[in-house]
Short mmCIF file of C-alpha atoms and ligand atoms in Angstrom, two decimals:
data_model
loop_
_atom_site.label_atom_id
_atom_site.label_comp_id
_atom_site.label_asym_id
_atom_site.label_seq_id
_atom_site.Cartn_x
_atom_site.Cartn_y
_atom_site.Cartn_z
CA MET Y 282 30.93 -19.53 -38.76
CA MET Y 283 29.23 -22.89 -39.28
CA ASP Y 284 31.68 -24.54 -36.86
CA HIS Y 285 30.99 -21.91 -34.28
CA ARG Y 286 27.26 -22.53 -34.57
CA ARG Y 287 27.60 -26.27 -34.43
CA SER Y 288 29.49 -26.04 -31.15
CA ILE Y 289 26.58 -24.28 -29.40
CA PRO Y 290 25.27 -26.79 -26.81
CA ARG Y 291 21.91 -28.36 -27.64
CA THR Y 292 18.83 -27.39 -25.63
CA ASP Y 293 18.28 -30.85 -24.10
CA VAL Y 294 21.93 -31.04 -23.08
CA LEU Y 295 21.73 -27.64 -21.41
CA LEU Y 296 18.43 -28.43 -19.66
CA ALA Y 297 19.99 -31.60 -18.21
CA ASP Y 298 22.43 -29.45 -16.22
CA PRO Y 299 21.46 -30.03 -12.57
CA ARG Y 300 21.31 -26.29 -11.83
CA LEU Y 301 18.97 -25.62 -14.74
CA ALA Y 302 16.91 -28.70 -13.86
CA GLU Y 303 16.53 -27.41 -10.31
CA ALA Y 304 15.58 -23.97 -11.65
CA GLY Y 305 12.96 -25.66 -13.83
CA ARG Y 306 11.31 -27.20 -10.76
CA ARG Y 307 11.36 -23.84 -8.98
CA LEU Y 308 10.47 -21.48 -11.84
CA GLY Y 309 8.69 -23.68 -14.37
CA SER Y 310 10.45 -25.56 -17.15
CA GLU Y 311 9.02 -23.37 -19.96
CA ARG Y 312 10.45 -20.25 -18.38
CA VAL Y 313 13.89 -21.86 -17.99
CA LYS Y 314 13.77 -23.18 -21.53
CA GLY Y 315 12.95 -19.69 -22.76
CA VAL Y 316 16.08 -18.31 -21.08
CA VAL Y 317 18.22 -21.11 -22.55
CA VAL Y 318 16.88 -20.56 -26.06
CA ALA Y 319 17.50 -16.82 -25.78
CA MET Y 320 21.15 -17.43 -24.79
CA GLN Y 321 21.64 -19.92 -27.64
CA GLN Y 322 20.35 -17.23 -29.96
CA ARG Y 323 22.85 -14.73 -28.57
CA ALA Y 324 25.62 -17.25 -29.26
CA ARG Y 325 24.36 -17.77 -32.82
CA GLU Y 326 24.52 -14.02 -33.29
CA GLY Y 327 28.07 -14.05 -32.02
CA ALA Y 328 27.31 -11.90 -28.99
CA ILE Y 329 28.62 -14.62 -26.65
CA SER Y 330 30.77 -17.70 -27.21
CA PRO Y 331 29.31 -21.24 -27.17
CA GLU Y 332 31.01 -21.90 -23.81
CA GLU Y 333 29.24 -18.90 -22.35
CA VAL Y 334 25.72 -20.13 -23.10
CA LEU Y 335 25.31 -22.14 -19.90
CA PRO Y 336 26.77 -19.57 -17.48
CA ALA Y 337 24.83 -16.81 -19.24
CA ALA Y 338 21.58 -18.77 -18.91
CA LEU Y 339 22.26 -19.41 -15.22
CA ALA Y 340 22.95 -15.74 -14.67
CA ALA Y 341 19.83 -14.67 -16.53
CA LEU Y 342 17.42 -16.86 -14.52
CA PRO Y 343 14.89 -14.82 -12.60
CA ALA Y 344 15.04 -15.13 -8.81
CA SER Y 345 11.38 -16.03 -8.51
CA ALA Y 346 8.44 -17.33 -10.52
CA SER Y 347 6.85 -13.92 -9.99
CA GLY Y 348 8.21 -10.85 -11.70
CA LEU Y 349 7.78 -8.78 -8.56
CA ARG Y 350 11.07 -8.06 -6.87
CA ARG Y 351 11.97 -7.26 -3.33
CA VAL Y 352 13.29 -3.70 -3.19
CA ILE Y 353 14.74 -1.50 -0.48
CA ASN Y 354 12.71 1.62 0.13
CA ALA Y 355 15.26 4.29 0.97
CA THR Y 356 13.05 7.10 -0.38
CA GLY Y 357 12.00 8.33 3.05
CA VAL Y 358 8.37 7.86 2.01
CA LEU Y 359 6.71 5.49 4.48
CA LEU Y 360 3.83 4.44 2.27
CA HIS Y 361 5.14 4.59 -1.27
CA THR Y 362 2.34 3.73 -3.68
CA ASN Y 363 4.78 2.61 -6.39
CA LEU Y 364 6.44 0.30 -3.87
CA GLY Y 365 3.24 -1.37 -2.70
CA ARG Y 366 2.42 0.95 0.22
CA ALA Y 367 2.70 -0.76 3.62
CA PRO Y 368 5.26 -3.56 3.99
CA LEU Y 369 3.77 -6.47 5.92
CA SER Y 370 4.95 -7.44 9.38
CA ALA Y 371 6.69 -10.77 9.94
CA ALA Y 372 3.49 -12.00 11.63
CA ALA Y 373 1.40 -11.04 8.60
CA ARG Y 374 3.81 -12.73 6.19
CA GLU Y 375 3.70 -15.88 8.27
CA ALA Y 376 -0.11 -15.75 8.29
CA VAL Y 377 -0.20 -15.35 4.49
CA ASP Y 378 2.06 -18.35 4.09
CA ARG Y 379 -0.10 -20.45 6.42
CA ALA Y 380 -3.33 -19.48 4.66
CA ALA Y 381 -1.90 -20.06 1.20
CA GLY Y 382 -2.86 -23.72 1.10
CA ALA Y 383 -6.20 -25.24 2.05
CA THR Y 384 -7.48 -23.32 5.07
CA ASP Y 385 -10.64 -23.11 7.20
CA ILE Y 386 -11.65 -19.72 5.80
CA GLU Y 387 -15.35 -20.63 5.56
CA LEU Y 388 -15.54 -23.72 7.72
CA ASP Y 389 -16.25 -24.25 11.42
CA LEU Y 390 -13.90 -27.08 12.27
CA ASP Y 391 -15.81 -27.91 15.50
CA THR Y 392 -19.14 -28.57 13.85
CA GLY Y 393 -18.06 -29.24 10.27
CA ALA Y 394 -20.66 -26.70 9.16
CA ARG Y 395 -20.02 -23.72 6.94
CA GLY Y 396 -18.64 -20.76 8.91
CA ARG Y 397 -18.71 -17.02 8.35
CA ARG Y 398 -15.97 -16.16 5.87
CA GLY Y 399 -12.97 -14.66 7.64
CA ARG Y 400 -14.69 -14.69 11.03
CA THR Y 401 -11.45 -14.53 13.04
CA ALA Y 402 -10.21 -11.54 11.06
CA LEU Y 403 -13.57 -9.79 11.53
CA ALA Y 404 -13.52 -10.58 15.26
CA THR Y 405 -10.01 -9.16 15.58
CA LEU Y 406 -11.08 -5.95 13.82
CA ALA Y 407 -14.16 -5.71 16.05
CA THR Y 408 -11.98 -6.07 19.15
CA ALA Y 409 -9.64 -3.36 17.87
CA VAL Y 410 -12.56 -0.96 17.40
CA PRO Y 411 -15.14 -1.66 20.13
CA GLU Y 412 -17.04 1.48 19.02
CA ALA Y 413 -18.16 -0.44 15.91
CA GLU Y 414 -21.14 -2.77 16.08
CA ALA Y 415 -20.02 -4.58 12.94
CA VAL Y 416 -17.17 -4.78 10.44
CA HIS Y 417 -16.92 -5.64 6.76
CA VAL Y 418 -13.79 -5.97 4.61
CA VAL Y 419 -13.55 -5.31 0.86
CA ASN Y 420 -10.80 -4.98 -1.73
CA ASN Y 421 -9.72 -1.41 -0.91
CA ASN Y 422 -11.10 1.83 0.40
CA ALA Y 423 -12.33 2.80 -3.06
CA ALA Y 424 -14.35 -0.42 -3.07
CA ALA Y 425 -15.73 0.40 0.38
CA LEU Y 426 -16.94 3.77 -0.88
CA ALA Y 427 -18.35 2.26 -4.07
CA LEU Y 428 -20.26 -0.32 -2.05
CA ALA Y 429 -21.66 2.28 0.34
CA ALA Y 430 -22.61 4.66 -2.49
CA THR Y 431 -24.29 1.87 -4.47
CA THR Y 432 -26.16 0.49 -1.49
CA PHE Y 433 -27.44 3.77 -0.06
CA ALA Y 434 -27.49 6.21 -2.94
CA ALA Y 435 -27.70 4.59 -6.40
CA GLY Y 436 -30.25 6.69 -8.30
CA ARG Y 437 -30.29 9.14 -5.40
CA GLU Y 438 -28.07 11.87 -4.00
CA ILE Y 439 -24.88 11.91 -1.97
CA VAL Y 440 -24.49 15.15 -0.10
CA ILE Y 441 -20.81 16.10 0.06
CA SER Y 442 -18.76 19.24 0.68
CA ARG Y 443 -16.99 20.83 -2.30
CA GLY Y 444 -13.83 20.94 -0.21
CA GLU Y 445 -13.83 17.16 -0.01
CA LEU Y 446 -14.07 16.23 -3.70
CA ILE Y 447 -10.55 14.88 -3.84
CA GLU Y 448 -8.26 13.19 -6.32
CA ILE Y 449 -6.23 10.49 -4.59
CA GLY Y 450 -3.46 9.89 -7.12
CA ASP Y 451 -2.85 8.28 -10.49
CA GLY Y 452 -5.92 10.15 -11.72
CA PHE Y 453 -8.28 8.46 -9.27
CA ARG Y 454 -10.99 10.99 -8.47
CA LEU Y 455 -13.37 10.22 -5.70
CA PRO Y 456 -16.32 12.09 -7.29
CA ASP Y 457 -15.94 10.02 -10.50
CA LEU Y 458 -16.07 6.81 -8.48
CA LEU Y 459 -19.18 7.91 -6.61
CA VAL Y 460 -20.98 8.96 -9.79
CA ALA Y 461 -20.05 5.67 -11.47
CA THR Y 462 -22.26 3.88 -8.95
CA GLY Y 463 -25.32 5.68 -10.31
CA ALA Y 464 -25.47 8.15 -7.46
CA ARG Y 465 -25.72 11.90 -8.05
CA LEU Y 466 -23.49 14.26 -6.15
CA ARG Y 467 -25.13 17.10 -4.31
CA GLU Y 468 -22.16 19.36 -3.73
CA VAL Y 469 -22.46 21.80 -0.87
CA GLY Y 470 -20.42 24.76 0.37
CA THR Y 471 -17.32 26.09 -1.35
CA THR Y 472 -13.77 24.82 -1.80
CA ASN Y 473 -12.57 26.45 1.39
CA ARG Y 474 -15.69 26.81 3.52
CA THR Y 475 -18.68 24.61 4.19
CA ALA Y 476 -21.17 25.14 7.04
CA VAL Y 477 -23.66 22.77 8.59
CA ARG Y 478 -26.40 24.98 7.12
CA ASP Y 479 -25.18 24.06 3.63
CA TYR Y 480 -25.77 20.40 4.37
CA ALA Y 481 -29.14 21.11 5.98
CA GLU Y 482 -30.36 23.00 2.90
CA ALA Y 483 -29.27 20.22 0.55
CA ILE Y 484 -30.84 17.31 2.37
CA GLY Y 485 -34.18 16.28 0.94
CA PRO Y 486 -36.34 13.31 0.00
CA ASP Y 487 -33.76 12.22 -2.60
CA THR Y 488 -30.79 12.12 -0.24
CA GLY Y 489 -29.28 8.66 0.03
CA MET Y 490 -26.37 9.43 2.29
CA VAL Y 491 -24.16 12.19 3.61
CA LEU Y 492 -20.48 11.59 2.96
CA LYS Y 493 -17.67 13.17 4.94
CA VAL Y 494 -14.26 12.68 3.30
CA HIS Y 495 -10.95 13.37 4.97
CA PRO Y 496 -9.01 15.35 2.34
CA SER Y 497 -5.96 13.29 3.22
CA ASN Y 498 -3.48 14.47 0.63
CA TYR Y 499 -3.83 18.23 0.71
CA ARG Y 500 -4.55 21.02 3.16
CA VAL Y 501 -6.54 24.17 2.79
CA GLU Y 502 -5.10 26.90 4.94
CA GLY Y 503 -6.33 30.35 5.75
CA PHE Y 504 -10.03 31.26 5.65
CA THR Y 505 -11.46 27.77 5.97
CA ALA Y 506 -14.28 25.92 7.63
CA SER Y 507 -15.54 22.38 7.42
CA VAL Y 508 -18.21 20.61 9.40
CA PRO Y 509 -17.04 18.01 11.90
CA ILE Y 510 -18.72 14.63 12.15
CA ALA Y 511 -20.18 15.58 15.52
CA GLU Y 512 -22.22 18.40 13.92
CA LEU Y 513 -23.38 16.32 10.98
CA GLU Y 514 -24.54 13.60 13.30
CA ALA Y 515 -27.58 15.43 14.69
CA LEU Y 516 -28.62 16.52 11.21
CA CYS Y 517 -28.41 13.04 9.73
CA ARG Y 518 -30.11 11.48 12.72
CA ARG Y 519 -33.03 13.89 12.37
CA HIS Y 520 -33.46 13.02 8.70
CA ARG Y 521 -32.65 9.30 9.19
CA ILE Y 522 -29.89 9.46 6.61
CA PRO Y 523 -26.72 7.38 6.90
CA LEU Y 524 -23.67 9.46 7.74
CA VAL Y 525 -20.65 7.82 6.11
CA GLY Y 526 -17.09 8.96 6.82
CA ASP Y 527 -14.08 8.21 4.63
CA ALA Y 528 -11.19 8.48 7.08
CA GLY Y 529 -8.77 7.27 4.43
CA SER Y 530 -5.47 6.86 6.14
CA GLY Y 531 -6.08 3.71 8.12
CA LEU Y 532 -5.72 4.81 11.73
CA LEU Y 533 -8.07 2.87 13.96
CA ARG Y 534 -7.24 5.01 17.00
CA PRO Y 535 -5.61 8.44 17.37
CA GLU Y 536 -1.90 8.61 16.53
CA PRO Y 537 -0.13 11.25 18.65
CA LEU Y 538 2.48 11.93 15.94
CA LEU Y 539 -0.25 12.72 13.41
CA PRO Y 540 -2.78 14.85 15.27
CA ASP Y 541 -4.52 16.00 12.05
CA GLU Y 542 -5.26 12.49 10.79
CA PRO Y 543 -8.73 11.26 11.70
CA ASP Y 544 -9.19 7.78 13.11
CA VAL Y 545 -12.02 5.31 12.89
CA ALA Y 546 -12.81 5.05 16.61
CA THR Y 547 -13.06 8.81 17.09
CA TRP Y 548 -15.33 9.35 14.08
CA LEU Y 549 -17.62 6.54 15.24
CA ARG Y 550 -17.76 8.00 18.74
CA GLN Y 551 -18.60 11.39 17.25
CA GLY Y 552 -21.58 9.88 15.50
CA ALA Y 553 -20.64 8.53 12.07
CA ASP Y 554 -22.84 5.57 11.13
CA LEU Y 555 -20.11 4.01 8.99
CA VAL Y 556 -16.42 4.78 8.66
CA THR Y 557 -14.30 3.44 5.81
CA THR Y 558 -10.52 3.32 5.60
CA SER Y 559 -7.61 1.68 3.78
CA GLY Y 560 -5.82 -1.38 5.11
CA ASP Y 561 -2.45 -0.68 3.48
CA LYS Y 562 -1.81 2.86 4.63
CA LEU Y 563 -1.06 3.70 8.27
CA LEU Y 564 -2.72 0.52 9.48
CA GLY Y 565 0.31 -1.18 7.93
CA GLY Y 566 -1.51 -4.17 6.45
CA PRO Y 567 -2.47 -5.61 3.08
CA GLN Y 568 -4.45 -3.74 0.44
CA SER Y 569 -8.02 -3.77 1.71
CA GLY Y 570 -10.93 -1.51 2.56
CA LEU Y 571 -12.35 -1.66 6.06
CA ILE Y 572 -15.89 -0.62 6.90
CA PHE Y 573 -16.84 -0.16 10.55
CA GLY Y 574 -20.13 0.92 12.05
CA ARG Y 575 -23.79 0.26 12.67
CA ALA Y 576 -24.71 -3.41 12.39
CA GLU Y 577 -27.86 -2.84 10.34
CA LEU Y 578 -26.03 -0.74 7.73
CA VAL Y 579 -23.03 -3.08 7.55
CA GLU Y 580 -25.46 -5.93 7.00
CA ARG Y 581 -27.06 -4.08 4.09
CA LEU Y 582 -23.62 -3.66 2.50
CA ARG Y 583 -22.80 -7.30 3.05
CA ARG Y 584 -26.07 -8.40 1.45
CA HIS Y 585 -25.71 -6.20 -1.64
CA PRO Y 586 -24.91 -8.25 -4.78
CA LEU Y 587 -21.91 -6.03 -5.49
CA ALA Y 588 -20.31 -7.15 -2.21
CA ARG Y 589 -19.40 -10.46 -3.79
CA ALA Y 590 -17.43 -8.71 -6.53
CA LEU Y 591 -15.48 -6.71 -3.95
CA ARG Y 592 -14.71 -9.46 -1.47
CA VAL Y 593 -11.16 -10.13 -0.34
CA ASP Y 594 -9.28 -13.37 -0.59
CA LYS Y 595 -7.96 -15.54 2.20
CA LEU Y 596 -4.44 -14.14 1.95
CA THR Y 597 -5.70 -10.63 2.60
CA LEU Y 598 -7.83 -11.72 5.54
CA ALA Y 599 -4.92 -13.62 7.04
CA ALA Y 600 -2.52 -10.70 6.69
CA LEU Y 601 -5.09 -8.22 7.97
CA GLU Y 602 -5.83 -10.22 11.10
CA ALA Y 603 -2.14 -10.69 11.88
CA THR Y 604 -1.56 -6.97 11.29
CA VAL Y 605 -4.34 -5.77 13.57
CA GLY Y 606 -4.05 -8.41 16.28
CA GLY Y 607 -0.33 -9.08 16.10
CA PRO Y 608 2.83 -7.23 17.08
CA GLY Y 609 3.60 -3.72 15.78
CA THR Y 610 3.92 -3.10 12.06
CA PRO Y 611 6.97 -1.96 10.07
CA THR Y 612 4.92 1.12 9.16
CA LEU Y 613 4.44 2.14 12.79
CA ASP Y 614 8.08 1.35 13.59
CA ALA Y 615 9.15 3.57 10.70
CA LEU Y 616 6.77 6.36 11.73
CA HIS Y 617 8.14 6.32 15.28
CA ALA Y 618 11.83 5.87 14.42
CA ASP Y 619 13.57 8.76 16.21
CA ALA Y 620 15.97 11.11 14.46
CA ALA Y 621 18.91 10.23 16.76
CA GLY Y 622 18.59 6.52 16.03
CA LEU Y 623 18.35 7.13 12.28
CA ARG Y 624 21.39 9.40 12.42
CA ARG Y 625 23.37 6.75 14.30
CA ARG Y 626 22.49 4.10 11.68
CA ALA Y 627 23.29 6.46 8.81
CA GLY Y 628 26.61 7.35 10.48
CA GLY Y 629 27.56 3.68 10.80
CA LEU Y 630 26.72 2.95 7.17
CA ALA Y 631 28.52 6.04 5.87
CA ALA Y 632 31.66 5.17 7.87
CA ARG Y 633 31.72 1.63 6.51
CA LEU Y 634 31.26 2.93 2.96
CA ARG Y 635 34.13 5.38 3.39
CA ASP Y 636 36.28 2.48 4.67
CA LYS Y 637 35.80 0.97 1.20
CA ALA Y 638 36.64 4.25 -0.50
CA VAL Y 639 33.02 5.15 -1.31
CA ALA Y 640 32.22 8.83 -0.82
CA ALA Y 641 29.40 8.95 1.69
CA GLU Y 642 28.23 11.31 4.39
CA VAL Y 643 25.33 11.70 6.78
CA VAL Y 644 22.78 14.44 6.12
CA ASP Y 645 19.52 15.49 7.73
CA SER Y 646 16.56 14.22 5.77
CA ALA Y 647 12.84 14.79 6.08
CA GLY Y 648 10.68 11.73 5.55
CA VAL Y 649 6.98 11.86 4.78
CA VAL Y 650 4.05 9.54 5.41
CA GLY Y 651 3.11 9.32 1.71
CA GLY Y 652 0.34 7.25 0.22
CA GLY Y 653 -1.66 10.46 0.20
CA GLY Y 654 -1.55 10.89 3.96
CA ALA Y 655 -0.52 13.57 6.45
CA PRO Y 656 0.50 16.07 3.73
CA GLY Y 657 1.98 18.70 6.04
CA VAL Y 658 4.02 16.35 8.20
CA ARG Y 659 7.84 16.26 7.90
CA LEU Y 660 9.46 13.40 9.79
CA ARG Y 661 12.93 14.48 10.90
CA GLY Y 662 15.48 11.79 10.13
CA ALA Y 663 18.79 11.07 8.46
CA ALA Y 664 20.12 9.79 5.17
CA VAL Y 665 23.37 8.57 3.69
CA ALA Y 666 24.28 10.97 0.87
CA LEU Y 667 26.04 9.45 -2.15
CA ASP Y 668 27.07 10.56 -5.61
CA GLU Y 669 23.90 11.51 -7.47
CA ARG Y 670 24.90 9.30 -10.41
CA LEU Y 671 24.53 6.20 -8.24
CA ALA Y 672 20.74 6.55 -8.08
CA GLY Y 673 20.17 4.72 -11.36
CA VAL Y 674 22.68 1.93 -10.80
CA LEU Y 675 21.33 1.33 -7.31
CA ARG Y 676 17.83 1.08 -8.73
CA ARG Y 677 18.99 -1.52 -11.24
CA GLY Y 678 21.04 -3.40 -8.62
CA GLU Y 679 20.26 -6.49 -6.62
CA PRO Y 680 18.27 -5.95 -4.54
CA PRO Y 681 17.14 -2.71 -6.16
CA VAL Y 682 17.62 0.26 -3.84
CA LEU Y 683 15.31 3.24 -4.28
CA GLY Y 684 16.77 6.46 -2.97
CA ARG Y 685 15.84 10.09 -3.48
CA VAL Y 686 17.77 12.55 -5.59
CA GLU Y 687 17.96 15.86 -3.80
CA ARG Y 688 20.28 18.87 -4.11
CA GLY Y 689 22.54 17.01 -6.53
CA ARG Y 690 22.98 13.95 -4.34
CA CYS Y 691 21.48 10.51 -4.03
CA LEU Y 692 20.02 10.28 -0.53
CA LEU Y 693 19.36 6.92 1.09
CA ASP Y 694 16.86 7.86 3.78
CA LEU Y 695 16.72 5.20 6.49
CA ARG Y 696 13.29 5.96 7.88
CA ALA Y 697 11.42 3.34 5.85
CA VAL Y 698 14.32 0.85 5.89
CA PRO Y 699 13.96 -1.70 8.69
CA GLU Y 700 17.18 -1.76 10.73
CA ALA Y 701 17.52 -5.46 9.96
CA ASP Y 702 18.03 -4.50 6.29
CA ASP Y 703 20.99 -2.16 6.92
CA GLU Y 704 23.51 -4.87 6.08
CA THR Y 705 21.67 -5.72 2.83
CA LEU Y 706 21.56 -2.03 1.96
CA LEU Y 707 25.28 -1.64 2.63
CA ASN Y 708 26.14 -4.61 0.43
CA ALA Y 709 23.86 -3.39 -2.34
CA VAL Y 710 25.67 -0.04 -2.34
CA LEU Y 711 29.13 -1.65 -2.20
CA ALA Y 712 28.23 -3.88 -5.14
CA VAL Y 713 27.71 -0.89 -7.45
CA ALA Y 714 29.49 2.04 -5.81
CA HIS Y 715 32.57 1.77 -8.01
CA HIS Y 716 30.50 1.68 -11.18
CA VAL Y 717 29.59 5.34 -11.21
CA PRO Y 718 28.56 6.19 -14.78
CA ASP Y 719 30.39 9.10 -16.39
C1 PLP H 257 -6.26 6.55 0.02
C2 PLP H 257 -7.62 7.09 0.12
C3 PLP H 257 -8.66 6.50 -0.61
C4 PLP H 257 -8.44 5.34 -1.54
O1 PLP H 257 -8.13 4.23 -0.80
P1 PLP H 257 -7.64 2.89 -1.54
O2 PLP H 257 -7.49 1.91 -0.40
O3 PLP H 257 -6.37 3.21 -2.21
O4 PLP H 257 -8.71 2.49 -2.48
C5 PLP H 257 -9.91 7.04 -0.47
N1 PLP H 257 -10.14 8.09 0.35
C6 PLP H 257 -9.16 8.66 1.08
C7 PLP H 257 -9.50 9.81 1.96
C8 PLP H 257 -7.87 8.18 0.99
O5 PLP H 257 -6.90 8.76 1.71
#
């Protein structure tokens, strides 16, 4: 036993290995040392032999200094909250990389004077939505709503329909957020029906704003009525109360495939004073909250002390600008991927898997928008169906592949997988397909 222990290589000897030294420069020497020490300990315990310490340490090194891993989203859910919602476009990734070092985020390089923070991103958003007089960007849509509620209604009332008091997910309830700002909710109407008269009766000297929320993640069907922006506009104008709309899903303009999703431009044209939305849903960009609308109101938000606590960093502004002003996003590509194309890709993958003796077939699969958007919409597509027991091993593979278990099978839905990743997906499946657990 003592001999065995004495033959375990010393830490400094191991760390001098060129591959571990290189890993130290890439990942941090403390992290690499931690892995080495852990493997020495395993050898001391007899779990591995002394000769295995170095290869085991090399194998156990993380791929990156960050614990976040690149995964393949084969769930069929376009905007999967657990997978970081919208994947960034190549243009946005490049912009993030460029902005990561010192950058002219608040400097006018022509004059050398201080410039408006993120002015090019703001200009790009303004161009994308000419209906807006001004634009402001915060950390997410929840922050946009918190800022609006604080600025216009702290200590006062927000008039809102009972049918629009929504919970977004992970226990995040919009009414709780609004109340946390010090505003009081003046709920009007009923769960299924609210009329313009309900709003009119609730508005009074204490009203700070009227809020219209798109109930993005559920639908009320049957005997229903809600009041469109266009009808609230006249009422709010008459009382000089800001009409704020939470459009939620991130469409700046109408999307023909999602006719029930509101968009920023339309709500502004219909008379909303401000419209807020998320940057990482259908817009396909980084996590952010976008606020479009009347210049005077946007300016009040910008000047509020809370705005500083909600401001976005340079990486977000860079990615957002490249998303809005650049080429199409992976999210839009995935939304528009047609069923025939998905079926062809799935067929190709399944055939190549069968060539390697992996049971695989093509099945119809319905994708969804996800991220709490377009609840009724089923996106017709295709998936590669595998043995259900592969779901777990695929998830623990490299790269991890997230499929969907349905009707006793593991479905790899291709809708949210960029075509360029098909080869990676195939190899990830081949790497584990013969390790089906019993
Ligand atoms: C998603 C959503 C939110 C929350 O947006 P975040 O960007 O996640 O903060 C708020 N309101 C609506 C209607 C939404 O769909």
